[in-house]
Coordinates of C-alpha atoms in Angstrom, one line a residue:
X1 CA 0.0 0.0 0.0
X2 CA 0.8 3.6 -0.6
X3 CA 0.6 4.5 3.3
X4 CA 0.5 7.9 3.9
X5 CA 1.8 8.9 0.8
X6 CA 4.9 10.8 2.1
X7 CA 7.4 9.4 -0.3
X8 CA 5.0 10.1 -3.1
X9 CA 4.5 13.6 -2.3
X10 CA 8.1 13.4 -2.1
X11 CA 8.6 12.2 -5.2
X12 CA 5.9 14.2 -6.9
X13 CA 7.9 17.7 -5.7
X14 CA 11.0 16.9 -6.1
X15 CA 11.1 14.9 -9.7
X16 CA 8.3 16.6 -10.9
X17 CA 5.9 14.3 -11.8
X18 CA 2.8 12.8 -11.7
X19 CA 2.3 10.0 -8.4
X20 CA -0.8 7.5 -8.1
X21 CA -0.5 5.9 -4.3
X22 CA -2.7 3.3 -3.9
X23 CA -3.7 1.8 -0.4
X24 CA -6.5 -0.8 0.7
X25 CA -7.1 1.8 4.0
X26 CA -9.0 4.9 3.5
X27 CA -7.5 6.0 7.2
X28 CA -3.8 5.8 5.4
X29 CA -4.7 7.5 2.0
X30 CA -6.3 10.6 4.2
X31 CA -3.0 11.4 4.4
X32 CA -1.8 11.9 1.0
X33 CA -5.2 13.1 -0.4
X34 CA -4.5 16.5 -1.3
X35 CA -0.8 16.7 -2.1
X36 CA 0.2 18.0 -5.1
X37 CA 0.4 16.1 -8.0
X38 CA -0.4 13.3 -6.2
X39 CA -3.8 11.0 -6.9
X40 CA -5.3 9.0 -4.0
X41 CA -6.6 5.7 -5.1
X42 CA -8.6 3.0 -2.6
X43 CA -7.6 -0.2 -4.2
X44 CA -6.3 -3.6 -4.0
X45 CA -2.1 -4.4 -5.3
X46 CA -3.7 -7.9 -7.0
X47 CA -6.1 -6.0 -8.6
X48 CA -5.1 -2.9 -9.8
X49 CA -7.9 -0.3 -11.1
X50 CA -5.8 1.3 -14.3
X51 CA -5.3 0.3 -17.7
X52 CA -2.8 -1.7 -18.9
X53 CA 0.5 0.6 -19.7
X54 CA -0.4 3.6 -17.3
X55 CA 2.9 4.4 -15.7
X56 CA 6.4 4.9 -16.3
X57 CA 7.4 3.6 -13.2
X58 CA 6.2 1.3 -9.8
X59 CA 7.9 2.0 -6.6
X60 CA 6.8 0.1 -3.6
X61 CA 8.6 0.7 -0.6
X62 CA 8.7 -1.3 2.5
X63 CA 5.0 -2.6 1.6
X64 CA 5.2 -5.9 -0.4
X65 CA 5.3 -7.9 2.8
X66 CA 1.7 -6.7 3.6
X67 CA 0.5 -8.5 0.4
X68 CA -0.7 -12.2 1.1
X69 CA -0.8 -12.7 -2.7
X70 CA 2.3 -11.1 -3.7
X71 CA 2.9 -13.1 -7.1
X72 CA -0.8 -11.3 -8.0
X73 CA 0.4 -8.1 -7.2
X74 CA 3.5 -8.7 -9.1
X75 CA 1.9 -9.3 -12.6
X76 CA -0.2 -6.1 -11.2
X77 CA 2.5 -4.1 -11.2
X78 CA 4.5 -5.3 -14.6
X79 CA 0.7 -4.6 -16.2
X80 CA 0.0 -1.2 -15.1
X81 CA 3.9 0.0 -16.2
X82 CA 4.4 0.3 -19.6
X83 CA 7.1 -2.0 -21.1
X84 CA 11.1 -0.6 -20.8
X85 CA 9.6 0.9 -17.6
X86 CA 11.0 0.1 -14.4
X87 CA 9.4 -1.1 -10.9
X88 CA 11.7 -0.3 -8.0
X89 CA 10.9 -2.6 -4.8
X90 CA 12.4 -2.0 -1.4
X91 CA 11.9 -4.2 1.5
X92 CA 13.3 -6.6 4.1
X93 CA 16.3 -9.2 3.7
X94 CA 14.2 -12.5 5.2
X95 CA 17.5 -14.3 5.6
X96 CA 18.5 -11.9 8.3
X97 CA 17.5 -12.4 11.9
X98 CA 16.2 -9.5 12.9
X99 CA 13.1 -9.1 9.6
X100 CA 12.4 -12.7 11.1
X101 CA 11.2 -11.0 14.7
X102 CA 9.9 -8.5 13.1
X103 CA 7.8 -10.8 10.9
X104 CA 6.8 -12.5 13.7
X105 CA 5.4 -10.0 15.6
X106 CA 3.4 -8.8 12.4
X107 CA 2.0 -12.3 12.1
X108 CA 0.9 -12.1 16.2
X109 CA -1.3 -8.8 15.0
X110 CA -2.6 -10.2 11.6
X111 CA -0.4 -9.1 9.2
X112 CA 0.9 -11.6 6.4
X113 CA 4.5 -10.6 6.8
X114 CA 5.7 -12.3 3.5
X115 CA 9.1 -11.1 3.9
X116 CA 11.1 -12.8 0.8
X117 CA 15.3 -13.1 0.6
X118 CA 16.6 -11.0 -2.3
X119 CA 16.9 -14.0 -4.8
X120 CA 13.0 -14.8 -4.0
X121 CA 11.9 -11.5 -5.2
X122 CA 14.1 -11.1 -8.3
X123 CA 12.6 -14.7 -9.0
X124 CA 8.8 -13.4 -8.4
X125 CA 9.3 -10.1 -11.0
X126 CA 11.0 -12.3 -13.5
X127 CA 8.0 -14.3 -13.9
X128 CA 5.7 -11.3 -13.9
X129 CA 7.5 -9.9 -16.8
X130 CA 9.8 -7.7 -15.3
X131 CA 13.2 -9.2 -14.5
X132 CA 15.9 -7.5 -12.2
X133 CA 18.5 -7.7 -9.7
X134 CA 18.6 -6.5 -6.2
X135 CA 21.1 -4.8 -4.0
X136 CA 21.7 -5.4 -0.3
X137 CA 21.5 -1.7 1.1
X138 CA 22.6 -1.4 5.0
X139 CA 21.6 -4.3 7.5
X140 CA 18.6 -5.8 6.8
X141 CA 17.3 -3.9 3.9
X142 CA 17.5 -4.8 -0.1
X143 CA 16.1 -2.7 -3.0
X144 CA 14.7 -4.5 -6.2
X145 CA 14.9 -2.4 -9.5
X146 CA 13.6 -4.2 -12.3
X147 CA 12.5 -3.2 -16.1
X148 CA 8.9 -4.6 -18.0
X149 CA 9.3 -6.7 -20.7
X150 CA 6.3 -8.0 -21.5
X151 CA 5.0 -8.1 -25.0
X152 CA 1.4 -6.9 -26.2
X153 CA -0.9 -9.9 -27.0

């Protein structure tokens, strides 16, 4: 989800561009309606409510472990970006001890806490159409950056 849409008003002022964040919670996207240059969109990441080939770009920051069906939400993504664009993931190393506990204690309030190991989530975007690599940032973090490649039917 989108949260409360601080790195896309971020984003939004400092590229300049255009930013969509979409959440499932109307209490988080309270907080980025009304930012400029910035569109607030109730919705579901498995089932995303914009045309094929919307967006230059997907960034999903410290979010995809919320998503139960995260391959879903991965062919989501690599739909709604146009192909040669690029989806930029950043999230939590499951290999490392500490995104364990914290997984844990997501799980113990209802959370999904899918956190994946780097190698798992290049894996998942490949298949979606958007292969990639990933870099290990500091402790327990990794970013994703991949690019669409998926052909028109």
């Amino acid at each position: 989800g989108g949260g409360t849409g601080a790195l896309a008003a971020l984003l939004a002022r400092v590229v300049p561009c255009k930013v969509s964040v979409v959440d499932r919670s109307p209490q988080m996207l309270r907080y980025a309606t009304g930012a400029p240059n910035v569109d607030s969109v109730l919705g579901d990441a498995t089932a995303l409510r914009f045309v094929d080939d919307t967006f230059d770009a997907a960034l999903v920051c410290d979010a995809l472990h919320h998503i139960r069906e995260r391959a879903a939400a991965a062919r989501e993504m690599a739909r709604v970006v146009r192909p040669g664009g690029a989806i930029v993931i950043a999230e939590l190393d499951a290999s490392v001890l500490r995104t364990r506990l914290i997984g844990l204690v997501e799980r113990v309030v209802g959370e999904p806490a899918g956190f994946m190991r780097p190698e798992e989530l290049a894996r998942l975007m490949a298949a979606a159409g958007a292969p990639g690599s990933t870099q290990q940032q500091n402790g327990a973090s990794y970013v994703f950056v991949g690019k669409v490649v998926r052909a028109h039917a």
